Every structure is written in C-alpha cells, then in structure tokens.
Short mmCIF file of C-alpha atoms in Angstrom, two decimals:
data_model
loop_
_atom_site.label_atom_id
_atom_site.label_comp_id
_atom_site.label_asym_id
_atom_site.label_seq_id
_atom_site.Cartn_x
_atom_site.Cartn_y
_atom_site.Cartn_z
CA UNK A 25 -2.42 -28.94 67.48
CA UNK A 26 -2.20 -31.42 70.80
CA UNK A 27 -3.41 -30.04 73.67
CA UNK A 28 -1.84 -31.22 77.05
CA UNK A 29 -4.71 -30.72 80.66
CA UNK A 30 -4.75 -31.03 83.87
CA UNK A 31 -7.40 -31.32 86.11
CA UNK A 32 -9.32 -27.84 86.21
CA UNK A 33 -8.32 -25.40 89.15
CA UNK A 34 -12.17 -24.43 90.30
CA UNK A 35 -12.48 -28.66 90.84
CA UNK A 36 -9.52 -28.49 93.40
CA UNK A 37 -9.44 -27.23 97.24
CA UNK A 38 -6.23 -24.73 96.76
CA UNK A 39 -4.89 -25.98 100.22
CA UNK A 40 -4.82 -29.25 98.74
CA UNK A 41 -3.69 -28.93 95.21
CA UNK A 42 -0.15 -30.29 94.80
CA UNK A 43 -0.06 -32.51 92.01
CA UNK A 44 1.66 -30.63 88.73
CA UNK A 45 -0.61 -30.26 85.59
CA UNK A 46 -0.25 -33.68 83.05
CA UNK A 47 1.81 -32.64 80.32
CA UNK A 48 2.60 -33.83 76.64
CA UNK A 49 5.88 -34.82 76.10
CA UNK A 50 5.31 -34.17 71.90
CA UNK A 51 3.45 -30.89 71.73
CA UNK A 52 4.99 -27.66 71.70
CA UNK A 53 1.74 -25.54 73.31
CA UNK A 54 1.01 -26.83 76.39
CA UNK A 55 -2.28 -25.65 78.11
CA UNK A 56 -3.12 -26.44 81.76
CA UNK A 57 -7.08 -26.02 82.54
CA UNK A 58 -10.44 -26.36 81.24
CA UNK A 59 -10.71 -28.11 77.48
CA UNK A 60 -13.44 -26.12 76.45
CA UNK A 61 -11.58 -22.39 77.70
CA UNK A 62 -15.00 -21.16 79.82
CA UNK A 63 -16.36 -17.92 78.90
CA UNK A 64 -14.85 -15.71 81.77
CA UNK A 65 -11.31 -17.64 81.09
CA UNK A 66 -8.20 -15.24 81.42
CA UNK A 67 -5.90 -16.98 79.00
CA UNK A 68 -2.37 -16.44 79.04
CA UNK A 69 0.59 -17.63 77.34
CA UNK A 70 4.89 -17.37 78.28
CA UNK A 71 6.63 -17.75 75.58
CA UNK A 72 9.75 -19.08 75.24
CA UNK A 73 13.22 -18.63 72.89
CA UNK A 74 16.35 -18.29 71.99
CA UNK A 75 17.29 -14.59 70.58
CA UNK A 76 20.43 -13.64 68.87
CA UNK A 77 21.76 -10.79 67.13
CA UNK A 78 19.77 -10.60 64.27
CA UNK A 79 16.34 -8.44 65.03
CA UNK A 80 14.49 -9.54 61.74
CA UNK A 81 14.87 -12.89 63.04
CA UNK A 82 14.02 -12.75 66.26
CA UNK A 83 10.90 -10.82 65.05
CA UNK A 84 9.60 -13.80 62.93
CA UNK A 85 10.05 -15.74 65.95
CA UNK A 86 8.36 -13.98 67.75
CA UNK A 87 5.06 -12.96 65.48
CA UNK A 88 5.07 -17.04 64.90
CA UNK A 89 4.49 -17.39 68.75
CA UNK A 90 2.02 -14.43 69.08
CA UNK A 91 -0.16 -16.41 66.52
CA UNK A 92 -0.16 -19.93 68.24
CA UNK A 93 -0.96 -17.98 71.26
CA UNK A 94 -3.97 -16.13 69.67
CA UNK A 95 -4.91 -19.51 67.98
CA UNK A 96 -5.15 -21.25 71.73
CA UNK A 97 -7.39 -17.94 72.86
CA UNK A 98 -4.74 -16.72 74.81
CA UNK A 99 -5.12 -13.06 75.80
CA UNK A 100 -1.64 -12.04 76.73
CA UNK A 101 1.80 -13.37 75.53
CA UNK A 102 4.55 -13.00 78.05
CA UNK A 103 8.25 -12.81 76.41
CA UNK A 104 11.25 -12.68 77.72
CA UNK A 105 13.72 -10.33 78.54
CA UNK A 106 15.74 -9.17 75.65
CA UNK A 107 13.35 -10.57 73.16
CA UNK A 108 14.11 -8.96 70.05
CA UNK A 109 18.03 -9.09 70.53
CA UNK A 110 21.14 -10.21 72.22
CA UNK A 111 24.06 -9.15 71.30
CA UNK A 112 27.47 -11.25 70.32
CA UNK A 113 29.59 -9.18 71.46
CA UNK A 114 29.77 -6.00 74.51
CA UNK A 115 28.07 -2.85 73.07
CA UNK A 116 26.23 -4.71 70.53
CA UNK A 117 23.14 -3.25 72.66
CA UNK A 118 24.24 0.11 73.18
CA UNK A 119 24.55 0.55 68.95
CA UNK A 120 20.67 -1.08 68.46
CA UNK A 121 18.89 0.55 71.58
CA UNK A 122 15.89 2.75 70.57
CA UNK A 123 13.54 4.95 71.78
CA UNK A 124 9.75 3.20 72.53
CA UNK A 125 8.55 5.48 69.32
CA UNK A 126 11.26 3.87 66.97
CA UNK A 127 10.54 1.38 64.27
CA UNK A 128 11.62 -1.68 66.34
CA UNK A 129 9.23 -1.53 68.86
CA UNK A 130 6.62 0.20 66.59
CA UNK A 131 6.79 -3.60 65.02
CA UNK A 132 5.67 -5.05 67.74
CA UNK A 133 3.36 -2.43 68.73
CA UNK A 134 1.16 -3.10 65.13
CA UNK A 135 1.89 -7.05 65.83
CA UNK A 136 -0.21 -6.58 68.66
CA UNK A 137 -3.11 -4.89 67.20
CA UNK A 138 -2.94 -7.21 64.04
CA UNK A 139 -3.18 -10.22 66.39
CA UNK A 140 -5.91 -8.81 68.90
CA UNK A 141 -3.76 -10.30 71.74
CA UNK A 142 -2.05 -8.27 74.59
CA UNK A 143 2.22 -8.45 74.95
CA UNK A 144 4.20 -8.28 77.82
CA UNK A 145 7.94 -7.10 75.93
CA UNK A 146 10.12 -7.69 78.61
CA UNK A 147 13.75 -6.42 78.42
CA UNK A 148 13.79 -3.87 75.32
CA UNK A 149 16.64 -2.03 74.98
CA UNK A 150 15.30 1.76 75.27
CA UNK A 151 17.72 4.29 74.35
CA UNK A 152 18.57 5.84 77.96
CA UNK A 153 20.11 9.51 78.23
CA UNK A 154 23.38 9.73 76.40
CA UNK A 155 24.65 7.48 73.95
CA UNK A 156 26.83 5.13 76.69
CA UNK A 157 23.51 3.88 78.34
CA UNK A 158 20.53 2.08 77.79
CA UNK A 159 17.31 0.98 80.15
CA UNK A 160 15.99 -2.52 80.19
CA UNK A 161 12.71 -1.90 79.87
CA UNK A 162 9.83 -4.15 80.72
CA UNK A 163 7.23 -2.77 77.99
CA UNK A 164 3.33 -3.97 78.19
CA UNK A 165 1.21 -3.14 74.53
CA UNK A 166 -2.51 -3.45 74.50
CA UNK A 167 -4.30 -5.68 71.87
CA UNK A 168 -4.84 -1.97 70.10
CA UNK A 169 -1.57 -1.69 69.57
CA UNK A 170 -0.55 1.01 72.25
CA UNK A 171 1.82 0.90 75.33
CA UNK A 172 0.05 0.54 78.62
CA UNK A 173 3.09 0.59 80.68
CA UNK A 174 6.77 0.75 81.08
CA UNK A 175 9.38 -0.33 83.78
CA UNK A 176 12.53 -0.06 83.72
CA UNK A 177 14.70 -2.52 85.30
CA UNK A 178 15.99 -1.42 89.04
CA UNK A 179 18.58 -4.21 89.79
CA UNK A 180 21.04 -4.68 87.26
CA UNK A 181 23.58 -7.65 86.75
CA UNK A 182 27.04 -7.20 88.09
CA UNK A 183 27.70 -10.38 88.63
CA UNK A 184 30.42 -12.73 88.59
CA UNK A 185 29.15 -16.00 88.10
CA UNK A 186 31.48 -19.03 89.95
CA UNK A 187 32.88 -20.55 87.24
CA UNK A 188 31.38 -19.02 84.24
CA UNK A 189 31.81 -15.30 82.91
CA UNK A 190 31.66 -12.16 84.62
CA UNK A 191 28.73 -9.82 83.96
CA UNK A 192 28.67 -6.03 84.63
CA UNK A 193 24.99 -4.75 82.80
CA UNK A 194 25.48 -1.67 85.10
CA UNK A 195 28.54 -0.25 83.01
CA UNK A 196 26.22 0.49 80.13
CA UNK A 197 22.41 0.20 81.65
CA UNK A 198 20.43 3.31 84.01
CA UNK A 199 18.97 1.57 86.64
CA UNK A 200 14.77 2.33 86.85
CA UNK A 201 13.15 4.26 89.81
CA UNK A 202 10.03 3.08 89.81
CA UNK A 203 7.55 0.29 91.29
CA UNK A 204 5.50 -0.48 88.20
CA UNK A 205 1.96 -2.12 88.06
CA UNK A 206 -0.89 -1.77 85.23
CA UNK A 207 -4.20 -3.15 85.04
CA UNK A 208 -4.83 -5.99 82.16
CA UNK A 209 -7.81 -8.23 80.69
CA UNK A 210 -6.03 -10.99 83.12
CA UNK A 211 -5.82 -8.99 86.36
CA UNK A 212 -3.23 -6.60 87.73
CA UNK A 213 -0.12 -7.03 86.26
CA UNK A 214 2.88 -6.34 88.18
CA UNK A 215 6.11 -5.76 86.31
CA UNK A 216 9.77 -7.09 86.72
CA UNK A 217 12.43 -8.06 84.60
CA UNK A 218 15.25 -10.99 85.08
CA UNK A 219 17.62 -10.21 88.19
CA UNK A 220 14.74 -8.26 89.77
CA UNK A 221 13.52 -11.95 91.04
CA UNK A 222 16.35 -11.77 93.61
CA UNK A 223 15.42 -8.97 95.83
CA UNK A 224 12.06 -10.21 96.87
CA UNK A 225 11.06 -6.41 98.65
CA UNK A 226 10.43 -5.10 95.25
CA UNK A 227 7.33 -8.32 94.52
CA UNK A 228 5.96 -7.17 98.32
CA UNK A 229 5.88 -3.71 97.39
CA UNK A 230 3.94 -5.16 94.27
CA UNK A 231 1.39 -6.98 96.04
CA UNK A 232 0.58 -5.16 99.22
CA UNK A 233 1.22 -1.65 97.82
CA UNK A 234 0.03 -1.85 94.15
CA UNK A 235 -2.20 -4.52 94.27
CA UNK A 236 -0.65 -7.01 91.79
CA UNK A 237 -2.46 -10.18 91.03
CA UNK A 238 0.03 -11.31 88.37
CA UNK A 239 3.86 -10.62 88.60
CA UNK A 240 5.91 -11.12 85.27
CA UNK A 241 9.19 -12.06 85.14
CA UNK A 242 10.82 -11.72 81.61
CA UNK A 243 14.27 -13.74 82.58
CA UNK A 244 17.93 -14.57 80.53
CA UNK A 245 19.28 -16.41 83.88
CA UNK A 246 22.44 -17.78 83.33
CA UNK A 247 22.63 -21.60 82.61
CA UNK A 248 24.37 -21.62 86.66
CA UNK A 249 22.43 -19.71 88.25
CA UNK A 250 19.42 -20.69 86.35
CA UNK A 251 20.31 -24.34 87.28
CA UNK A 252 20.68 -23.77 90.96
CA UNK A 253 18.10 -20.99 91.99
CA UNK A 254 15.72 -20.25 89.30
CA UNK A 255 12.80 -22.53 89.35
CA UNK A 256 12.94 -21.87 93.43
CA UNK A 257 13.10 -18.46 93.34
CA UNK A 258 9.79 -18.36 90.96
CA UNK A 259 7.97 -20.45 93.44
CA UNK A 260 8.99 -18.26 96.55
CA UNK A 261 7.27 -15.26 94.93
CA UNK A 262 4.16 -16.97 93.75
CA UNK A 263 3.90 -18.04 97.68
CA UNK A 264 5.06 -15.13 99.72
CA UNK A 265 2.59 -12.76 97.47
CA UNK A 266 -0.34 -14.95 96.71
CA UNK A 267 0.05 -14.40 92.88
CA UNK A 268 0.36 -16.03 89.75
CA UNK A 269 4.00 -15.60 88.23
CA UNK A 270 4.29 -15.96 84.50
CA UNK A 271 8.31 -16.43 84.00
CA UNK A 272 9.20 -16.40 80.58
CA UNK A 273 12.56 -17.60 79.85
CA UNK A 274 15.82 -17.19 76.88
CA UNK A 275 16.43 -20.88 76.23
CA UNK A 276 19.99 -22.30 75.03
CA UNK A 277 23.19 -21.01 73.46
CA UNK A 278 23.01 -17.34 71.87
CA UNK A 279 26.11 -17.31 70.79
CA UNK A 280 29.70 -18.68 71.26
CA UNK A 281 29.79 -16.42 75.12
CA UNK A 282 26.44 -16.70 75.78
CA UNK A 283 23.75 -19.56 77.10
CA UNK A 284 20.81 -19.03 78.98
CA UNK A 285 18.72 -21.87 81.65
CA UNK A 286 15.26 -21.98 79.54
CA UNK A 287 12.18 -23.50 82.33
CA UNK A 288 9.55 -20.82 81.17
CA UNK A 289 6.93 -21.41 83.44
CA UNK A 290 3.50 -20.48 84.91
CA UNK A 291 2.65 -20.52 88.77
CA UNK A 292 -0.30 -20.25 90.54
CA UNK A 293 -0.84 -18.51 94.05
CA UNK A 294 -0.17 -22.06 96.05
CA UNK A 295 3.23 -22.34 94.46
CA UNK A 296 1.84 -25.41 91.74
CA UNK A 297 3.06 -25.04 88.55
CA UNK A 298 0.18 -24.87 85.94
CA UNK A 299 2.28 -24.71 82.56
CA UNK A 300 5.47 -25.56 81.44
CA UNK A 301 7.77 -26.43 78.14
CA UNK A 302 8.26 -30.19 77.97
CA UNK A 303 11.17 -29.21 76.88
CA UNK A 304 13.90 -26.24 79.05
CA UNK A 305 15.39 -25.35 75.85
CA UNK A 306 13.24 -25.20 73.07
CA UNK A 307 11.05 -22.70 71.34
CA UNK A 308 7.76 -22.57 72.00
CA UNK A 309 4.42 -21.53 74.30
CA UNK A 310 3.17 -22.64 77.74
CA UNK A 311 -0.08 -21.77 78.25
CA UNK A 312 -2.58 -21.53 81.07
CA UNK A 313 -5.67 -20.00 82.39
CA UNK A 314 -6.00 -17.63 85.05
CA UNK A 315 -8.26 -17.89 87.63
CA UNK A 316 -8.42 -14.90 89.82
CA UNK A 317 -11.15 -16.74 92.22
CA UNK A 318 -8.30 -18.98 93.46
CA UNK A 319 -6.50 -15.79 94.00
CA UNK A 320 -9.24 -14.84 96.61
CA UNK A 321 -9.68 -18.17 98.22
CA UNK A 322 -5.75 -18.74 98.65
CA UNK A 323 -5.46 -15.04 100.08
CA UNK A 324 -8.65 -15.30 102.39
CA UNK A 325 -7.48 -18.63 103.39
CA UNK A 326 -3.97 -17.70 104.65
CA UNK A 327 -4.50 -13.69 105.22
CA UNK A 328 -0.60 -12.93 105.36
CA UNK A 329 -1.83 -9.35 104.39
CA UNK A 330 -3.73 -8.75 107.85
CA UNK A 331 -0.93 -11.03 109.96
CA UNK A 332 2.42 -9.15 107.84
CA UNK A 333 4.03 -6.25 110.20
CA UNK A 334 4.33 -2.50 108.89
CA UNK A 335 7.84 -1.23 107.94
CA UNK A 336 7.76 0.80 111.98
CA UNK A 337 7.07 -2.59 113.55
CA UNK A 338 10.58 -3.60 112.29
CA UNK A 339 12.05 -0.65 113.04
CA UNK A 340 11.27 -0.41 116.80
CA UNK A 341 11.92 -4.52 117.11
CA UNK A 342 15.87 -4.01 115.73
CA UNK A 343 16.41 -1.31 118.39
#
C-alpha cells in the first residue's frame, strides 16, 4: 500500500510550519509523519464515505476501513456522522434508531475489539424517548469493545439552505445537554458532531473547561455549505483552541435528495492540515500522527489560556 509523508512535525518550529503535508495523488491511505511510526506515535485515522440506506452495507464499508486503519498502526478511526445509515426518505431514521445495547451498534462494538483499534461512531441514531424522536449520538468504543463515551448532539439542523433543500433534524431529533470529553490512547478527546462546528462556545468550553486535546467532528455538511464554510470553519477551531481536529466527512450523492461536501481532514494546533483524501469524494482513510508535544509548544508559545477573559469580565464590559 503507497504511503504519502510529509516532513515530520518534531523537525519543524510550530510558529513556522505552513507548508501542507506532500500527498499522493494515487493512494487511497494517506499518512502525514514519520515513515517508520516512532514508538510513542499516537496514530489516528478519519475515515471517509458515502452511507446510504442499507446498514449491512454500510457495515462492510466500514469494517474494510477499520482494517486499513489497523494495518497503517492507527489507534483510533474517526467516522462520520451517520455512519451506518442515511435514510432515502423522512423517517427512514426514526423506523432504524436503536438503543446503544441493540444489535447495530453491538456490531461495531465487537468490530472494535476484533480489530484492537479504538472508534469514534459519530452520529448513531439512538432511540430517544418516545417513538417520534431520536438523538444523534457521537459514540466513542474502546479497542475492548466497550463504550467509553456518549454525546449527544446539542445543535440540530433547521436549516434552509439558499438554493438547495430545506432541513428541519429538530422535528424528529432531542437535542443533548451535555459538554462531552473522554480520555483516549491519543489524548483527550473532545466530542462534537456535524452542525455543532458552527457555534464555536461549545469547542471553548471543550478546551478550557474539559481539557480537550483533540476535538472530533463527525460531519454530513451539505455540498453548499460544505463548499463555502467547511474547510474554514475546521481551521478556526484547530486555532482558537490549540487542538488537533479530526473532521471526518459523508462524501457524494446518498441518494436522489441527498449529497454531502466530502474534505475529511486532519488539523494540527497551528491550523496546518496534516492529512487529507486526494480525493473530496471518495472512500477511503487519511491518516496522521499525533503529537501532543506540539500541543504544548503551540499553547506555551501563544498562552491564549492565561490572556482569554472570564465569562464576568464580559459581563461588566457590555454594561
């Protein structure tokens, strides 16, 4: 399998690291870092597809990805929101959503713990508390097989996009309550899903209040929006927080209504992109390693957390 590398991330001064990592136009895998992975690597890959309505499918696809990830020593596989199905029609989700104990999520549970390799599910549809709603729920499974942690997606999509279809997730979707972060084999993971990347209060919270090192951001962006704000958006997080954002990404048309913007990506803490598809819509892994030392140096080197004001200062200023 081709291997695609850029320069290593220890060799390069953060503050002056802007060139993006060399990539191979003809591989699927991509890997940005060291050639021989070093023993203290933190592997990870993002994973990116197209899912439809067909969960046997999209499970193949899936398991097929979790082993080229394991092959390339990742330790974590990010995928993306509604990973194991979308829908062709409304309330297609509704009639498939399951509780975190049923069988389809119990699949992926044992995929982990056959492959040794942590996931990052983000976007299953968990049964919510009557039979009109669901959560979208960002679900992270060990490399044992069990669930770490769970979020369930706060913002939800009532949109109406300028010139494209109107979406309204909130009709049939509980919005979560809860700030979620979990500790991982490649740092402090904090969790998001899709529409979340909007409202960047929710990725401070993350950082200064739980301590994230890594946000994840399971996405289906729209192929407009997705066009005009996504790839921005992704690097405006990794900078404002000082963390590595691992976006992975729905890729092309689901179905005759549906089509999602693709780009998975992987960002480092100074905003450079350190893995990425060669290709926005097809299906495959990007894969990079983690280096929480440039974590340190880019947050010791630009201490926004001693120079940011508390939530009072603000409040006395707008008097």
């Amino acid at each position: 399998m081709p291997f695609c590398l850029s320069l290593p991330n220890s060799r390069i001064n953060p503050l002056l690291r802007h060139a993006p990592p060399i990539r191979c136009q003809s591989a699927r895998v991509i890997i940005a870092g060291e050639s021989n992975m070093a023993a203290n690597s933190l592997r990870v890959a993002a994973a990116q597809m197209t899912s439809i309505n067909d969960i046997a499918a999209n499970f193949a696809t899936c398991s097929r990805l979790v082993k080229e990830a394991a092959a390339a020593g990742a330790k974590l596989i990010c995928f993306p929101e509604s990973f194991s199905f979308i829908g062709a029609k409304d309330g297609d989700s509704l009639k498939i959503a399951q509780p975190l104990d049923g069988p389809i999520l119990q699949q992926y549970c044992s995929l982990a713990r056959e492959s040794g390799i942590w996931l990052s599910l983000g976007g299953f549809q968990e049964k919510g508390s009557d039979d009109e709603h669901l959560f979208n729920t960002h679900v992270v499974v060990d490399d044992a097989g069990n669930i770490r942690s769970t979020y369930r997606k706060i913002h939800l999509f009532d949109v109406d996009i300028p010139g494209g279809r109107a979406y309204n997730e909130g009709s049939f979707t509980e919005p979560g309550k809860n700030v979620v972060a979990t500790d991982s084999p490649v740092g402090r993971l904090g969790l998001t899903v899709c529409y979340d990347l909007r409202f960047p209060e929710l990725y401070q919270q993350l950082r200064f209040q739980h301590e994230a090192q890594v946000l994840l951001v399971p996405a289906a962006f729209t192929k407009v929006t997705g066009l005009a704000h996504w790839e921005i958006l992704l690097h405006a997080r990794a900078i404002e927080t000082q963390c590595y954002v691992i976006a992975a990404a729905q890729a092309g048309q689901h179905n005759d209504k549906r089509e999602s913007h693709g780009e998975t990506l992987i960002i480092d803490p100074w905003g450079t992109v350190v893995g990425r598809l060669p290709d926005r819509l097809s299906t495959g892994i990007a894969i990079a390693d983690i280096d929480l030392s440039l974590i340190n140096s880019v947050r010791e080197k630009m201490p926004i957390a001693k120079h940011r004001k508390p939530i009072e200062f603000w409040k006395s200023a707008s008097l």
